[in-house]
């Protein structure tokens, strides 16, 4: 273990990336440094439904691969004895639209299970909506999945430190490769002006009779049944840094969700949560270099997943792993001159 790799961040992106590197590159010693760990990361509060929106400037083939690799990885866990420890399971339901969408077959529809358009009979449940798609996807609950990944990381020889990093140059002196998975933190850490918060508020309710998810195609209203509670959402508020619960937002969520599923009016609210998605026009999964004390230190970025961090976590982690591997075998820029 001669190559010292530092992964910054212990959300779903950082832990997935660290596990991929530690389990694959046996000659690397991998350390994670993060300010926050489970259950205090943004990933912990997310519903964790595998569902993707399309990023404008990432080739569609790459986005398809990110989705498929994550789906297949989590499906294997859902089909294994680890499913309950990891908090990963199949979840069936529908996405409904008030207007028929232009793209009736989203790029991920080949990878989820049993994707089909809903029948007129099924749509009668939703009189305000004209069109719907039914499918089975995966729900990955990070309050279980992150500790499960952390254990896997330690078993592969990984080390963990809790600390806020204030500058990449400082840590680059002590490592051979840096992997930046700091999510929204990259706005300061990587001085990336394209990164911004997208505030999301959700409610947790006790409604064990609900077994199927419902998602409005506008992405703002959703009902996701989980292991211990049902998640009701949500909000999508760009450039809003507030972490406090907003009563008006909460009331709006209850109203919209109960309109879709009237039985929710009787459901007891057991929690409220606000998280800031790491917004960016496109996720950044690429390699850069830091110049430190006469050395070019490879810096692999993996952040900016917006509302799809869990959905794309394993696929982007595999790309980051490839970039780390390439860095080991390619000469840094100054050596090529
Ligand atoms: P985070 O989980 O935020 O982790 C970032 C890590 O970096 C943390 O450990 C943090 O402490 C560390 N860090 C940051 N800066 C520093 C620093 N300077 N020094 C040290 N450590 C640092 N996605 C889905 O795929 N499906 C969903 O159903 C879904 N639902 C969501 C619902 C809501 C309400 C919200 C808010 C988000 C939802 N998301 C969903 C999006 C998902 O939560 C994010 O895309 C994902 O959590 C991003 O993961 P991450 O690891 O990049 O970031």
Coordinates of C-alpha atoms and ligand atoms in Angstrom, one line a residue:
X1 CA 0.0 0.0 0.0
X2 CA 2.4 2.6 -1.2
X3 CA 0.1 5.1 -2.8
X4 CA -1.7 7.4 -0.4
X5 CA -5.1 8.4 -1.6
X6 CA -7.4 10.9 0.2
X7 CA -11.1 11.0 -0.4
X8 CA -12.8 14.1 0.9
X9 CA -16.5 13.6 1.8
X10 CA -18.5 10.9 3.5
X11 CA -21.9 11.3 1.8
X12 CA -23.1 8.6 -0.7
X13 CA -20.7 9.9 -3.4
X14 CA -17.6 9.9 -1.1
X15 CA -18.2 6.6 0.5
X16 CA -19.1 4.8 -2.8
X17 CA -15.9 6.2 -4.4
X18 CA -13.7 5.3 -1.4
X19 CA -15.1 1.7 -1.4
X20 CA -14.5 1.4 -5.1
X21 CA -10.8 2.5 -4.7
X22 CA -10.1 0.6 -1.5
X23 CA -11.5 -2.7 -2.8
X24 CA -10.0 -2.5 -6.3
X25 CA -6.5 -0.9 -6.0
X26 CA -4.8 -3.0 -3.4
X27 CA -1.6 -1.0 -3.6
X28 CA -3.4 2.2 -2.4
X29 CA -4.0 3.2 1.3
X30 CA -7.2 5.1 1.3
X31 CA -8.3 7.7 3.9
X32 CA -11.6 9.5 4.1
X33 CA -11.7 12.9 5.7
X34 CA -15.1 14.6 6.1
X35 CA -16.6 17.2 8.3
X36 CA -19.9 15.2 8.6
X37 CA -20.7 11.6 8.6
X38 CA -23.9 9.6 8.7
X39 CA -26.5 10.4 9.9
X40 CA -25.7 14.1 9.4
X41 CA -25.0 14.3 5.7
X42 CA -27.4 15.5 3.0
X43 CA -27.4 12.0 1.6
X44 CA -28.9 10.7 4.9
X45 CA -32.1 12.7 4.6
X46 CA -32.8 12.0 0.9
X47 CA -35.6 9.6 0.1
X48 CA -33.1 7.6 -2.0
X49 CA -35.3 6.7 -4.9
X50 CA -33.4 5.8 -8.1
X51 CA -34.8 8.2 -10.6
X52 CA -32.8 10.5 -12.9
X53 CA -33.4 13.8 -14.6
X54 CA -31.2 14.5 -17.6
X55 CA -28.1 16.8 -17.4
X56 CA -27.7 19.1 -20.4
X57 CA -24.0 18.7 -21.2
X58 CA -23.1 15.2 -20.2
X59 CA -23.2 12.7 -23.1
X60 CA -26.4 10.7 -22.8
X61 CA -24.4 7.5 -23.1
X62 CA -22.4 8.4 -20.0
X63 CA -25.5 9.3 -18.0
X64 CA -27.1 6.0 -19.1
X65 CA -24.0 4.1 -17.9
X66 CA -24.0 6.0 -14.5
X67 CA -27.6 5.1 -14.0
X68 CA -27.3 1.4 -15.1
X69 CA -24.2 0.8 -13.1
X70 CA -25.8 2.2 -9.9
X71 CA -29.1 0.4 -10.5
X72 CA -27.3 -3.0 -11.1
X73 CA -25.0 -2.6 -8.1
X74 CA -28.0 -1.8 -5.8
X75 CA -30.2 -4.5 -7.4
X76 CA -27.6 -7.1 -6.5
X77 CA -27.6 -5.8 -2.9
X78 CA -31.5 -5.8 -2.9
X79 CA -31.4 -9.5 -4.1
X80 CA -28.8 -10.5 -1.4
X81 CA -28.9 -11.3 2.3
X82 CA -27.4 -7.8 2.9
X83 CA -30.6 -6.0 1.7
X84 CA -32.0 -5.2 5.2
X85 CA -28.6 -4.1 6.7
X86 CA -27.9 -1.9 3.7
X87 CA -31.5 -0.5 3.5
X88 CA -31.8 -1.3 -0.2
X89 CA -35.0 -2.7 -1.7
X90 CA -37.3 -2.7 -4.7
X91 CA -40.1 -0.2 -4.8
X92 CA -43.0 -0.1 -7.3
X93 CA -45.2 2.9 -8.2
X94 CA -45.9 5.5 -10.8
X95 CA -44.9 8.9 -12.2
X96 CA -47.9 10.9 -13.4
X97 CA -48.1 14.0 -15.6
X98 CA -50.7 16.8 -15.9
X99 CA -49.7 17.2 -19.6
X100 CA -48.4 14.5 -21.8
X101 CA -44.5 14.9 -21.8
X102 CA -42.6 15.2 -25.1
X103 CA -40.2 12.4 -24.0
X104 CA -42.4 9.5 -23.1
X105 CA -39.5 7.1 -22.8
X106 CA -36.8 8.7 -20.5
X107 CA -33.2 7.5 -20.9
X108 CA -33.4 5.3 -17.7
X109 CA -36.6 3.5 -18.7
X110 CA -34.7 0.5 -20.1
X111 CA -32.9 -0.1 -16.7
X112 CA -35.7 0.1 -14.2
X113 CA -38.0 -3.0 -14.1
X114 CA -41.3 -3.3 -16.0
X115 CA -41.5 0.3 -17.3
X116 CA -44.8 0.9 -19.1
X117 CA -47.4 3.5 -19.8
X118 CA -50.4 3.4 -17.4
X119 CA -53.8 2.4 -18.7
X120 CA -56.8 4.8 -18.8
X121 CA -58.3 2.7 -16.0
X122 CA -55.3 3.2 -13.8
X123 CA -55.3 7.0 -14.5
X124 CA -58.8 7.3 -13.1
X125 CA -57.2 7.5 -9.7
X126 CA -55.6 10.8 -10.7
X127 CA -58.3 13.0 -12.4
X128 CA -56.0 16.0 -12.7
X129 CA -53.4 14.0 -14.6
X130 CA -53.4 12.9 -18.2
X131 CA -50.6 10.5 -18.5
X132 CA -48.6 8.1 -16.3
X133 CA -45.8 5.6 -16.3
X134 CA -45.6 2.6 -14.0
X135 CA -42.3 0.9 -13.0
X136 CA -40.3 -0.7 -10.3
X137 CA -37.2 1.0 -9.2
X138 CA -34.9 0.8 -6.1
X139 CA -35.0 2.7 -2.8
X140 CA -31.7 3.1 -1.1
X141 CA -32.0 4.5 2.4
X142 CA -28.8 6.2 3.3
X143 CA -29.2 6.1 7.1
X144 CA -28.6 2.3 6.7
X145 CA -26.6 2.3 3.4
X146 CA -23.9 4.8 4.5
X147 CA -22.9 2.9 7.7
X148 CA -23.0 -0.3 5.6
X149 CA -20.6 1.2 3.1
X150 CA -18.4 2.6 5.9
X151 CA -18.0 -0.9 7.3
X152 CA -17.2 -2.3 3.9
X153 CA -14.6 0.5 3.5
X154 CA -12.9 -0.3 6.9
X155 CA -12.9 -4.0 6.0
X156 CA -11.0 -3.1 2.8
X157 CA -8.3 -1.4 5.0
X158 CA -9.7 2.2 4.7
X159 CA -9.1 4.8 7.4
X160 CA -11.5 7.6 8.5
X161 CA -11.0 11.0 10.0
X162 CA -13.5 13.6 11.0
X163 CA -12.2 17.1 10.1
X164 CA -13.1 20.1 8.0
X165 CA -10.6 20.8 5.2
X166 CA -10.0 24.4 4.6
X167 CA -7.7 24.2 1.6
X168 CA -6.8 21.5 -0.9
X169 CA -3.2 22.7 -1.2
X170 CA -2.6 21.9 2.5
X171 CA -3.8 18.3 2.3
X172 CA -2.1 17.7 -1.0
X173 CA 1.2 17.9 0.7
X174 CA 0.4 14.7 2.6
X175 CA -1.2 12.5 -0.2
X176 CA -0.3 11.2 -3.6
X177 CA -3.9 11.6 -5.0
X178 CA -6.8 13.6 -3.8
X179 CA -10.4 12.7 -4.7
X180 CA -12.9 15.5 -4.0
X181 CA -16.4 14.3 -3.2
X182 CA -17.4 17.2 -1.0
X183 CA -20.8 17.9 -2.7
X184 CA -22.0 21.4 -2.0
X185 CA -18.7 22.0 -0.1
X186 CA -17.0 22.2 -3.5
X187 CA -18.3 25.7 -3.9
X188 CA -15.6 26.8 -1.5
X189 CA -13.1 23.9 -1.5
X190 CA -12.8 23.8 -5.3
X191 CA -13.7 27.5 -5.7
X192 CA -16.4 26.3 -8.2
X193 CA -18.8 29.1 -9.0
X194 CA -21.1 26.8 -10.8
X195 CA -22.1 25.0 -7.6
X196 CA -25.2 26.2 -5.8
X197 CA -27.6 24.9 -3.2
X198 CA -31.1 23.6 -4.1
X199 CA -33.1 23.5 -0.9
X200 CA -35.4 20.5 -0.4
X201 CA -37.9 20.1 2.4
X202 CA -39.6 16.8 3.2
X203 CA -41.9 15.3 5.9
X204 CA -41.8 11.9 7.4
X205 CA -45.2 10.4 8.1
X206 CA -46.5 7.2 9.7
X207 CA -48.6 5.6 7.0
X208 CA -47.7 1.9 6.9
X209 CA -50.7 1.1 4.7
X210 CA -49.0 2.8 1.7
X211 CA -46.8 0.5 -0.3
X212 CA -46.4 2.1 -3.7
X213 CA -44.7 5.4 -4.6
X214 CA -46.4 8.3 -6.5
X215 CA -44.3 11.0 -8.1
X216 CA -45.7 14.0 -10.0
X217 CA -43.8 14.6 -13.2
X218 CA -43.1 18.2 -12.2
X219 CA -40.7 16.6 -9.6
X220 CA -42.1 18.7 -6.7
X221 CA -44.7 16.4 -5.2
X222 CA -43.9 12.8 -4.2
X223 CA -44.9 10.1 -1.8
X224 CA -42.2 7.5 -1.2
X225 CA -43.0 4.6 1.2
X226 CA -39.9 3.4 3.1
X227 CA -38.8 1.0 5.8
X228 CA -39.8 3.1 8.9
X229 CA -41.9 5.9 7.4
X230 CA -43.3 7.4 4.3
X231 CA -41.4 10.4 2.8
X232 CA -43.6 13.3 1.5
X233 CA -42.0 15.9 -0.6
X234 CA -41.1 18.4 -1.5
X235 CA -39.5 21.6 -2.6
X236 CA -36.9 22.6 -5.2
X237 CA -35.6 26.0 -4.2
X238 CA -32.5 27.1 -6.0
X239 CA -29.9 29.3 -4.3
X240 CA -31.8 29.0 -1.0
X241 CA -29.4 28.3 1.9
X242 CA -32.0 28.0 4.7
X243 CA -31.8 24.8 6.7
X244 CA -34.7 25.6 9.0
X245 CA -38.1 24.0 8.4
X246 CA -40.6 26.4 6.8
X247 CA -44.2 26.0 8.0
X248 CA -45.6 27.2 4.7
X249 CA -43.5 24.7 2.7
X250 CA -44.6 21.9 5.1
X251 CA -48.3 22.8 4.8
X252 CA -48.0 22.9 1.0
X253 CA -46.4 19.5 0.9
X254 CA -49.1 17.9 3.1
X255 CA -51.8 19.6 0.9
X256 CA -50.3 18.5 -2.5
X257 CA -49.6 14.9 -1.3
X258 CA -53.0 14.5 0.3
X259 CA -54.6 15.7 -2.9
X260 CA -52.9 12.8 -4.7
X261 CA -53.4 10.3 -1.9
X262 CA -56.3 11.3 0.3
X263 CA -55.6 8.7 3.0
X264 CA -52.5 10.9 4.0
X265 CA -54.8 13.4 5.7
X266 CA -55.0 10.9 8.6
X267 CA -51.3 10.2 8.7
X268 CA -49.3 11.3 11.7
X269 CA -46.3 13.5 11.0
X270 CA -43.2 12.1 12.7
X271 CA -40.5 14.3 11.4
X272 CA -39.5 17.2 9.1
X273 CA -36.2 17.7 7.4
X274 CA -34.4 20.2 5.1
X275 CA -31.4 19.4 3.0
X276 CA -29.4 21.3 0.4
X277 CA -28.8 19.4 -2.8
X278 CA -25.3 20.0 -4.4
X279 CA -26.7 21.8 -7.5
X280 CA -24.5 22.3 -10.6
X281 CA -25.6 22.4 -14.3
X282 CA -23.7 19.1 -14.7
X283 CA -22.0 16.8 -12.3
X284 CA -18.2 17.2 -12.4
X285 CA -16.4 13.9 -12.7
X286 CA -13.0 14.7 -14.1
X287 CA -9.3 15.0 -13.3
X288 CA -7.3 18.1 -12.6
X289 CA -3.9 18.7 -10.9
X290 CA -2.8 20.6 -7.9
X291 CA 0.8 22.1 -8.0
X292 CA 2.3 21.6 -4.6
X293 CA 6.0 22.0 -3.6
X294 CA 7.2 21.1 -7.1
X295 CA 4.8 18.2 -7.5
X296 CA 1.7 17.8 -9.6
X297 CA -0.8 16.0 -7.4
X298 CA -3.7 14.5 -9.3
X299 CA -7.1 15.9 -8.1
X300 CA -10.1 13.8 -9.1
X301 CA -13.4 15.6 -8.8
X302 CA -16.7 13.8 -8.2
X303 CA -19.4 16.2 -7.1
X304 CA -22.4 18.3 -8.2
X305 CA -25.0 15.5 -8.5
X306 CA -28.0 17.8 -7.7
X307 CA -31.1 15.7 -7.0
X308 CA -29.6 12.5 -8.3
X309 CA -26.7 11.7 -6.0
X310 CA -27.9 8.4 -4.8
X311 CA -29.2 7.4 -8.3
X312 CA -25.8 8.0 -9.9
X313 CA -23.5 7.3 -6.9
X314 CA -22.0 3.9 -8.0
X315 CA -21.6 4.8 -11.7
X316 CA -19.8 8.1 -11.0
X317 CA -17.7 6.3 -8.3
X318 CA -16.5 3.8 -11.0
X319 CA -15.6 6.7 -13.3
X320 CA -13.7 8.4 -10.4
X321 CA -11.9 5.0 -9.8
X322 CA -10.8 4.9 -13.5
X323 CA -9.5 8.5 -13.2
X324 CA -7.5 7.5 -10.1
X325 CA -6.1 4.4 -11.9
X326 CA -5.2 6.5 -14.9
X327 CA -3.4 9.0 -12.7
X328 CA -1.2 6.3 -11.4
X329 CA 0.0 5.2 -14.8
X330 CA 0.1 8.5 -16.7
X331 CA 2.9 11.0 -16.2
X332 CA 1.8 14.3 -14.7
X333 CA 1.9 17.4 -17.0
X334 CA 5.3 18.8 -16.1
X335 CA 7.0 15.4 -16.6
X336 CA 5.6 15.2 -20.2
X337 CA 7.3 18.5 -21.2
Ligands
LIG1 P1 -23.3 15.0 0.8 O1 -24.2 13.9 1.2 O2 -23.7 16.4 1.1 O3 -21.9 14.8 1.4 C1 -20.8 15.7 1.3 C2 -19.7 15.3 2.2 O4 -18.6 16.2 2.0 C3 -20.1 15.4 3.7 O5 -19.4 14.3 4.4 C4 -19.5 16.7 4.1 O6 -19.2 16.8 5.5 C5 -18.2 16.7 3.3 N1 -17.6 18.0 3.1 C6 -18.0 19.1 2.4 N2 -17.1 20.1 2.5 C7 -16.1 19.6 3.3 C8 -14.9 20.2 3.8 N3 -14.5 21.4 3.5 N4 -14.1 19.4 4.5 C9 -14.4 18.2 4.9 N5 -15.5 17.6 4.4 C10 -16.4 18.3 3.7 N6 -31.1 11.9 -4.7 C11 -31.5 10.7 -5.3 O7 -30.7 10.1 -6.0 N7 -32.7 10.2 -5.0 C12 -33.6 10.9 -4.2 O8 -34.7 10.4 -4.0 C13 -33.2 12.1 -3.6 N8 -34.1 12.8 -2.8 C14 -33.7 14.0 -2.2 C15 -34.5 14.7 -1.4 C16 -34.1 15.9 -0.8 C17 -35.1 16.6 0.0 C18 -32.8 16.3 -1.0 C19 -32.3 17.6 -0.3 C20 -31.9 15.6 -1.8 C21 -32.3 14.5 -2.4 N9 -31.5 13.8 -3.3 C22 -31.9 12.6 -3.9 C23 -30.2 14.3 -3.7 C24 -29.1 13.7 -2.9 O9 -29.3 13.8 -1.5 C25 -27.7 14.3 -3.2 O10 -27.5 14.4 -4.6 C26 -26.6 13.5 -2.6 O11 -26.8 13.4 -1.2 C27 -25.2 14.1 -2.8 O12 -24.3 13.3 -2.2 P2 -22.8 13.9 -1.9 O13 -22.1 12.7 -1.3 O14 -22.2 14.5 -3.1 O15 -23.0 15.0 -0.8

